[in-house]
Amino acid sequence: MRKSDSELIIRYMNYDDIKAVHELECLSFKTPWPPSAFEDELKNEVAVYLVAEIGNEIAGYVGSWVFLGECHINNIATAPSYRGMGIARRMLLKLMSIAYKKGALGMTLEVREHNEPAKKLYEKLNFTYAGKRKKYYSDTGEDAYVMWNNDILATIVLNGGDKA
Ligand SMILES: CC(C)(COP(=O)(O)OP(=O)(O)OC[C@H]1O[C@@H](n2cnc3c(N)ncnc32)[C@H](O)[C@@H]1OP(=O)(O)O)[C@@H](O)C(=O)NCCC(=O)NCCS
């Protein structure tokens, strides 16, 4: 990981992060969540939202719900200038570690059928395809692939821990 000499820190998101997270959301998604959606999530008892911080910059974030022994990923993005440096991988491993400590054994998500970088990211972390939701994304009419990792502890161990 290079780009800045500052260390990458992965920590819980807080209200002061929302402006930067929303800017990143707008750069990353066709239908970005408004800032109020992140405010609501920070009040949600089951939500686990993390940011990747480098220096004073928010380089990425991941949001999820952890409940009933599962972790459901709601969104994940890395800032365009920080992509390809392993930040999303590190955020997901950190999230797996937190979710496991909260009682989750598995993790799931929906991904756009044509989102190759995201599908590769998840495959590399042992997610497999578990089904399709037809025309799930109303903005483009794309299908969603549902992916599952049923043993997040094994993925944490295989990857040498969360390292963050
Ligand atoms: C998908 C996304 C989060 C990946 O973030 P990232 O920090 O660049 O990913 P990482 O550097 O941690 O990559 C980890 C692995 O993912 C895969 N990957 C990431 N970007 C890739 C790309 N452009 N093409 C192919 N594989 C890619 C690779 O397998 C990579 O491992 P490797 O470098 O050892 O080969 C980022 O591209 C992004 O923010 N996209 C826009 C938002 C989005 O689509 N989010 C997912 C919603 S489901």
PDB file of C-alpha atoms and ligand atoms in Angstrom:
ATOM      1  CA  MET A   1       0.000   0.000   0.000  1.00  0.00           C
ATOM      2  CA  ARG A   2       1.501   3.351  -1.084  1.00  0.00           C
ATOM      3  CA  LYS A   3       0.152   6.765  -2.117  1.00  0.00           C
ATOM      4  CA  SER A   4       0.736   8.443   1.155  1.00  0.00           C
ATOM      5  CA  ASP A   5       3.174   7.702   3.914  1.00  0.00           C
ATOM      6  CA  SER A   6       0.371   7.968   6.432  1.00  0.00           C
ATOM      7  CA  GLU A   7      -0.884   4.778   7.928  1.00  0.00           C
ATOM      8  CA  LEU A   8      -4.223   3.251   6.991  1.00  0.00           C
ATOM      9  CA  ILE A   9      -6.587   3.141   9.953  1.00  0.00           C
ATOM     10  CA  ILE A  10      -9.905   1.316   9.850  1.00  0.00           C
ATOM     11  CA  ARG A  11     -12.281   2.571  12.530  1.00  0.00           C
ATOM     12  CA  TYR A  12     -15.968   3.060  13.261  1.00  0.00           C
ATOM     13  CA  MET A  13     -17.694   5.794  11.237  1.00  0.00           C
ATOM     14  CA  ASN A  14     -18.948   8.817  13.180  1.00  0.00           C
ATOM     15  CA  TYR A  15     -21.156  11.823  12.376  1.00  0.00           C
ATOM     16  CA  ASP A  16     -18.137  13.976  11.424  1.00  0.00           C
ATOM     17  CA  ASP A  17     -17.314  11.506   8.630  1.00  0.00           C
ATOM     18  CA  ILE A  18     -20.685  11.738   6.878  1.00  0.00           C
ATOM     19  CA  LYS A  19     -19.852  14.654   4.544  1.00  0.00           C
ATOM     20  CA  ALA A  20     -16.753  12.873   3.180  1.00  0.00           C
ATOM     21  CA  VAL A  21     -18.531   9.519   3.055  1.00  0.00           C
ATOM     22  CA  HIS A  22     -21.406  11.054   1.103  1.00  0.00           C
ATOM     23  CA  GLU A  23     -18.964  12.628  -1.391  1.00  0.00           C
ATOM     24  CA  LEU A  24     -17.373   9.220  -1.878  1.00  0.00           C
ATOM     25  CA  GLU A  25     -20.820   7.651  -2.220  1.00  0.00           C
ATOM     26  CA  CYS A  26     -21.644  10.150  -5.036  1.00  0.00           C
ATOM     27  CA  LEU A  27     -18.403   9.260  -6.861  1.00  0.00           C
ATOM     28  CA  SER A  28     -19.066   5.536  -6.525  1.00  0.00           C
ATOM     29  CA  PHE A  29     -22.773   4.836  -7.071  1.00  0.00           C
ATOM     30  CA  LYS A  30     -25.450   5.725  -9.629  1.00  0.00           C
ATOM     31  CA  THR A  31     -28.027   6.156  -6.872  1.00  0.00           C
ATOM     32  CA  PRO A  32     -26.112   7.516  -3.865  1.00  0.00           C
ATOM     33  CA  TRP A  33     -27.558   7.439  -0.377  1.00  0.00           C
ATOM     34  CA  PRO A  34     -28.280  10.918   1.037  1.00  0.00           C
ATOM     35  CA  PRO A  35     -26.370  12.037   4.155  1.00  0.00           C
ATOM     36  CA  SER A  36     -29.536  11.458   6.234  1.00  0.00           C
ATOM     37  CA  ALA A  37     -29.389   7.730   5.428  1.00  0.00           C
ATOM     38  CA  PHE A  38     -25.938   7.525   7.032  1.00  0.00           C
ATOM     39  CA  GLU A  39     -27.165   9.564  10.019  1.00  0.00           C
ATOM     40  CA  ASP A  40     -29.994   7.067  10.483  1.00  0.00           C
ATOM     41  CA  GLU A  41     -27.585   4.149  10.226  1.00  0.00           C
ATOM     42  CA  LEU A  42     -25.335   5.578  12.931  1.00  0.00           C
ATOM     43  CA  LYS A  43     -28.364   5.451  15.269  1.00  0.00           C
ATOM     44  CA  ASN A  44     -29.257   1.900  14.249  1.00  0.00           C
ATOM     45  CA  GLU A  45     -28.348  -0.654  16.936  1.00  0.00           C
ATOM     46  CA  VAL A  46     -27.560  -3.433  14.476  1.00  0.00           C
ATOM     47  CA  ALA A  47     -25.522  -1.289  12.087  1.00  0.00           C
ATOM     48  CA  VAL A  48     -21.739  -1.562  11.866  1.00  0.00           C
ATOM     49  CA  TYR A  49     -20.242   1.183   9.701  1.00  0.00           C
ATOM     50  CA  LEU A  50     -16.488   1.536   9.250  1.00  0.00           C
ATOM     51  CA  VAL A  51     -14.239   4.001   7.456  1.00  0.00           C
ATOM     52  CA  ALA A  52     -10.708   3.610   6.130  1.00  0.00           C
ATOM     53  CA  GLU A  53      -8.745   6.728   6.988  1.00  0.00           C
ATOM     54  CA  ILE A  54      -5.371   7.766   5.573  1.00  0.00           C
ATOM     55  CA  GLY A  55      -4.019  10.926   7.141  1.00  0.00           C
ATOM     56  CA  ASN A  56      -7.113  13.126   7.374  1.00  0.00           C
ATOM     57  CA  GLU A  57      -8.711  11.628   4.291  1.00  0.00           C
ATOM     58  CA  ILE A  58     -11.561   9.122   4.132  1.00  0.00           C
ATOM     59  CA  ALA A  59     -10.287   6.568   1.604  1.00  0.00           C
ATOM     60  CA  GLY A  60     -13.177   4.126   1.933  1.00  0.00           C
ATOM     61  CA  TYR A  61     -16.131   2.947   3.928  1.00  0.00           C
ATOM     62  CA  VAL A  62     -18.227  -0.152   4.452  1.00  0.00           C
ATOM     63  CA  GLY A  63     -21.665  -0.415   6.020  1.00  0.00           C
ATOM     64  CA  SER A  64     -23.482  -3.457   7.321  1.00  0.00           C
ATOM     65  CA  TRP A  65     -26.098  -4.853   9.657  1.00  0.00           C
ATOM     66  CA  VAL A  66     -25.142  -7.603  12.064  1.00  0.00           C
ATOM     67  CA  PHE A  67     -28.073  -9.546  13.470  1.00  0.00           C
ATOM     68  CA  LEU A  68     -29.366 -13.114  13.933  1.00  0.00           C
ATOM     69  CA  GLY A  69     -25.881 -14.573  13.439  1.00  0.00           C
ATOM     70  CA  GLU A  70     -25.360 -12.934  10.047  1.00  0.00           C
ATOM     71  CA  CYS A  71     -23.708  -9.841   8.662  1.00  0.00           C
ATOM     72  CA  HIS A  72     -25.440  -8.170   5.698  1.00  0.00           C
ATOM     73  CA  ILE A  73     -23.286  -5.718   3.753  1.00  0.00           C
ATOM     74  CA  ASN A  74     -25.242  -2.636   2.649  1.00  0.00           C
ATOM     75  CA  ASN A  75     -22.510  -0.683   0.867  1.00  0.00           C
ATOM     76  CA  ILE A  76     -18.781  -0.548   0.337  1.00  0.00           C
ATOM     77  CA  ALA A  77     -16.654   1.866  -1.649  1.00  0.00           C
ATOM     78  CA  THR A  78     -13.059   2.948  -1.966  1.00  0.00           C
ATOM     79  CA  ALA A  79     -12.221   6.463  -3.191  1.00  0.00           C
ATOM     80  CA  PRO A  80     -11.222   6.302  -6.892  1.00  0.00           C
ATOM     81  CA  SER A  81      -7.657   7.483  -6.231  1.00  0.00           C
ATOM     82  CA  TYR A  82      -7.146   4.754  -3.606  1.00  0.00           C
ATOM     83  CA  ARG A  83      -8.567   1.801  -5.533  1.00  0.00           C
ATOM     84  CA  GLY A  84      -6.468  -1.282  -6.208  1.00  0.00           C
ATOM     85  CA  MET A  85      -4.417  -0.923  -3.029  1.00  0.00           C
ATOM     86  CA  GLY A  86      -6.167  -3.519  -0.908  1.00  0.00           C
ATOM     87  CA  ILE A  87      -8.326  -1.077   1.079  1.00  0.00           C
ATOM     88  CA  ALA A  88     -11.686  -2.785   0.426  1.00  0.00           C
ATOM     89  CA  ARG A  89     -10.117  -6.134   1.278  1.00  0.00           C
ATOM     90  CA  ARG A  90      -8.795  -4.748   4.566  1.00  0.00           C
ATOM     91  CA  MET A  91     -12.166  -3.134   5.399  1.00  0.00           C
ATOM     92  CA  LEU A  92     -14.009  -6.405   4.773  1.00  0.00           C
ATOM     93  CA  LEU A  93     -11.568  -8.409   6.888  1.00  0.00           C
ATOM     94  CA  LYS A  94     -11.947  -5.889   9.714  1.00  0.00           C
ATOM     95  CA  LEU A  95     -15.739  -6.040   9.346  1.00  0.00           C
ATOM     96  CA  MET A  96     -15.628  -9.856   9.410  1.00  0.00           C
ATOM     97  CA  SER A  97     -13.619  -9.735  12.613  1.00  0.00           C
ATOM     98  CA  ILE A  98     -16.053  -7.308  14.300  1.00  0.00           C
ATOM     99  CA  ALA A  99     -19.102  -9.209  13.028  1.00  0.00           C
ATOM    100  CA  TYR A 100     -17.684 -12.529  14.243  1.00  0.00           C
ATOM    101  CA  LYS A 101     -17.143 -11.059  17.715  1.00  0.00           C
ATOM    102  CA  LYS A 102     -20.799  -9.943  17.641  1.00  0.00           C
ATOM    103  CA  GLY A 103     -21.924 -13.506  16.888  1.00  0.00           C
ATOM    104  CA  ALA A 104     -22.057 -13.602  13.091  1.00  0.00           C
ATOM    105  CA  LEU A 105     -20.767 -16.732  11.401  1.00  0.00           C
ATOM    106  CA  GLY A 106     -21.623 -15.733   7.827  1.00  0.00           C
ATOM    107  CA  MET A 107     -21.747 -12.632   5.660  1.00  0.00           C
ATOM    108  CA  THR A 108     -23.950 -11.850   2.655  1.00  0.00           C
ATOM    109  CA  LEU A 109     -24.484  -9.115   0.071  1.00  0.00           C
ATOM    110  CA  GLU A 110     -26.082  -8.249  -3.252  1.00  0.00           C
ATOM    111  CA  VAL A 111     -23.872  -7.151  -6.131  1.00  0.00           C
ATOM    112  CA  ARG A 112     -24.781  -5.818  -9.578  1.00  0.00           C
ATOM    113  CA  GLU A 113     -24.409  -8.551 -12.178  1.00  0.00           C
ATOM    114  CA  HIS A 114     -21.921  -6.459 -14.210  1.00  0.00           C
ATOM    115  CA  ASN A 115     -19.805  -5.115 -11.335  1.00  0.00           C
ATOM    116  CA  GLU A 116     -16.666  -7.118 -12.090  1.00  0.00           C
ATOM    117  CA  PRO A 117     -14.279  -5.414  -9.585  1.00  0.00           C
ATOM    118  CA  ALA A 118     -16.726  -6.005  -6.733  1.00  0.00           C
ATOM    119  CA  LYS A 119     -17.472  -9.604  -7.727  1.00  0.00           C
ATOM    120  CA  LYS A 120     -13.717 -10.338  -7.885  1.00  0.00           C
ATOM    121  CA  LEU A 121     -13.196  -8.693  -4.478  1.00  0.00           C
ATOM    122  CA  TYR A 122     -15.868 -10.869  -2.876  1.00  0.00           C
ATOM    123  CA  GLU A 123     -14.734 -14.070  -4.628  1.00  0.00           C
ATOM    124  CA  LYS A 124     -11.228 -13.474  -3.338  1.00  0.00           C
ATOM    125  CA  LEU A 125     -12.656 -13.375   0.186  1.00  0.00           C
ATOM    126  CA  ASN A 126     -14.446 -16.724  -0.270  1.00  0.00           C
ATOM    127  CA  PHE A 127     -17.916 -15.437  -1.121  1.00  0.00           C
ATOM    128  CA  THR A 128     -19.801 -17.729  -3.500  1.00  0.00           C
ATOM    129  CA  TYR A 129     -22.927 -17.237  -5.599  1.00  0.00           C
ATOM    130  CA  ALA A 130     -26.139 -18.212  -3.885  1.00  0.00           C
ATOM    131  CA  GLY A 131     -28.790 -16.886  -6.266  1.00  0.00           C
ATOM    132  CA  LYS A 132     -30.033 -13.999  -8.329  1.00  0.00           C
ATOM    133  CA  ARG A 133     -32.607 -11.266  -7.686  1.00  0.00           C
ATOM    134  CA  LYS A 134     -34.114 -10.348 -11.056  1.00  0.00           C
ATOM    135  CA  LYS A 135     -34.098  -6.617 -11.933  1.00  0.00           C
ATOM    136  CA  TYR A 136     -33.165  -5.758  -8.353  1.00  0.00           C
ATOM    137  CA  TYR A 137     -31.617  -2.378  -9.293  1.00  0.00           C
ATOM    138  CA  SER A 138     -34.377  -0.056 -10.465  1.00  0.00           C
ATOM    139  CA  ASP A 139     -31.951   2.560 -11.901  1.00  0.00           C
ATOM    140  CA  THR A 140     -30.531   0.223 -14.571  1.00  0.00           C
ATOM    141  CA  GLY A 141     -32.777  -2.832 -14.372  1.00  0.00           C
ATOM    142  CA  GLU A 142     -29.745  -4.992 -13.590  1.00  0.00           C
ATOM    143  CA  ASP A 143     -30.045  -8.258 -11.722  1.00  0.00           C
ATOM    144  CA  ALA A 144     -28.372  -8.689  -8.354  1.00  0.00           C
ATOM    145  CA  TYR A 145     -26.235 -11.677  -7.565  1.00  0.00           C
ATOM    146  CA  VAL A 146     -26.623 -12.776  -3.979  1.00  0.00           C
ATOM    147  CA  MET A 147     -23.306 -13.899  -2.516  1.00  0.00           C
ATOM    148  CA  TRP A 148     -22.533 -15.630   0.758  1.00  0.00           C
ATOM    149  CA  ASN A 149     -19.496 -16.400   2.843  1.00  0.00           C
ATOM    150  CA  ASN A 150     -20.727 -18.981   5.345  1.00  0.00           C
ATOM    151  CA  ASP A 151     -17.516 -19.179   7.374  1.00  0.00           C
ATOM    152  CA  ILE A 152     -16.042 -15.754   7.963  1.00  0.00           C
ATOM    153  CA  LEU A 153     -13.733 -17.061  10.682  1.00  0.00           C
ATOM    154  CA  ALA A 154     -12.016 -19.319   8.122  1.00  0.00           C
ATOM    155  CA  THR A 155     -11.551 -16.309   5.804  1.00  0.00           C
ATOM    156  CA  ILE A 156     -10.089 -14.202   8.622  1.00  0.00           C
ATOM    157  CA  VAL A 157      -7.646 -17.008   9.501  1.00  0.00           C
ATOM    158  CA  LEU A 158      -6.737 -17.748   5.858  1.00  0.00           C
ATOM    159  CA  ASN A 159      -5.937 -14.057   5.360  1.00  0.00           C
ATOM    160  CA  GLY A 160      -3.765 -13.765   8.449  1.00  0.00           C
ATOM    161  CA  GLY A 161      -6.251 -11.829  10.606  1.00  0.00           C
ATOM    162  CA  ASP A 162      -7.805  -8.406  10.050  1.00  0.00           C
ATOM    163  CA  LYS A 163      -4.412  -6.589  10.335  1.00  0.00           C
ATOM    164  CA  ALA A 164      -6.068  -3.232  10.962  1.00  0.00           C
TER     165      ALA A 164
HETATM  166  C1  LIG B   1     -15.273  -2.630  -5.621  1.00  0.00           C
HETATM  167  C2  LIG B   1     -14.342  -1.695  -4.841  1.00  0.00           C
HETATM  168  C3  LIG B   1     -14.963  -1.426  -3.475  1.00  0.00           C
HETATM  169  C4  LIG B   1     -12.977  -2.385  -4.655  1.00  0.00           C
HETATM  170  O1  LIG B   1     -12.194  -1.564  -3.803  1.00  0.00           O
HETATM  171  P1  LIG B   1     -10.585  -1.599  -3.787  1.00  0.00           P
HETATM  172  O2  LIG B   1     -10.131  -0.980  -2.522  1.00  0.00           O
HETATM  173  O3  LIG B   1     -10.066  -1.033  -5.047  1.00  0.00           O
HETATM  174  O4  LIG B   1     -10.309  -3.176  -3.788  1.00  0.00           O
HETATM  175  P2  LIG B   1      -8.972  -3.905  -3.295  1.00  0.00           P
HETATM  176  O5  LIG B   1      -7.795  -3.112  -3.747  1.00  0.00           O
HETATM  177  O6  LIG B   1      -9.083  -4.216  -1.851  1.00  0.00           O
HETATM  178  O7  LIG B   1      -9.018  -5.245  -4.148  1.00  0.00           O
HETATM  179  C5  LIG B   1      -9.135  -6.526  -3.545  1.00  0.00           C
HETATM  180  C6  LIG B   1      -9.387  -7.529  -4.660  1.00  0.00           C
HETATM  181  O8  LIG B   1     -10.565  -7.181  -5.402  1.00  0.00           O
HETATM  182  C7  LIG B   1     -10.391  -7.463  -6.789  1.00  0.00           C
HETATM  183  N1  LIG B   1     -10.467  -6.200  -7.541  1.00  0.00           N
HETATM  184  C8  LIG B   1     -10.516  -4.955  -7.038  1.00  0.00           C
HETATM  185  N2  LIG B   1     -10.604  -4.060  -8.059  1.00  0.00           N
HETATM  186  C9  LIG B   1     -10.590  -4.782  -9.202  1.00  0.00           C
HETATM  187  C10 LIG B   1     -10.673  -4.425 -10.575  1.00  0.00           C
HETATM  188  N3  LIG B   1     -10.777  -3.156 -10.979  1.00  0.00           N
HETATM  189  N4  LIG B   1     -10.673  -5.434 -11.494  1.00  0.00           N
HETATM  190  C11 LIG B   1     -10.587  -6.732 -11.110  1.00  0.00           C
HETATM  191  N5  LIG B   1     -10.503  -7.124  -9.804  1.00  0.00           N
HETATM  192  C12 LIG B   1     -10.515  -6.155  -8.881  1.00  0.00           C
HETATM  193  C13 LIG B   1      -9.046  -8.115  -6.930  1.00  0.00           C
HETATM  194  O9  LIG B   1      -9.227  -9.512  -6.803  1.00  0.00           O
HETATM  195  C14 LIG B   1      -8.294  -7.569  -5.715  1.00  0.00           C
HETATM  196  O10 LIG B   1      -7.283  -8.408  -5.257  1.00  0.00           O
HETATM  197  P3  LIG B   1      -5.812  -8.362  -5.953  1.00  0.00           P
HETATM  198  O11 LIG B   1      -5.425  -6.921  -6.032  1.00  0.00           O
HETATM  199  O12 LIG B   1      -4.968  -9.148  -5.006  1.00  0.00           O
HETATM  200  O13 LIG B   1      -5.989  -8.986  -7.287  1.00  0.00           O
HETATM  201  C15 LIG B   1     -14.096  -0.360  -5.620  1.00  0.00           C
HETATM  202  O14 LIG B   1     -13.780  -0.662  -6.963  1.00  0.00           O
HETATM  203  C16 LIG B   1     -15.261   0.603  -5.573  1.00  0.00           C
HETATM  204  O15 LIG B   1     -15.383   1.421  -4.664  1.00  0.00           O
HETATM  205  N6  LIG B   1     -16.152   0.526  -6.595  1.00  0.00           N
HETATM  206  C17 LIG B   1     -17.331   1.414  -6.654  1.00  0.00           C
HETATM  207  C18 LIG B   1     -18.360   1.056  -5.589  1.00  0.00           C
HETATM  208  C19 LIG B   1     -18.817  -0.397  -5.716  1.00  0.00           C
HETATM  209  O16 LIG B   1     -19.029  -0.918  -6.807  1.00  0.00           O
HETATM  210  N7  LIG B   1     -18.997  -1.057  -4.554  1.00  0.00           N
HETATM  211  C20 LIG B   1     -19.419  -2.445  -4.481  1.00  0.00           C
HETATM  212  C21 LIG B   1     -20.898  -2.511  -4.350  1.00  0.00           C
HETATM  213  S1  LIG B   1     -21.476  -4.211  -4.288  1.00  0.00           S
END
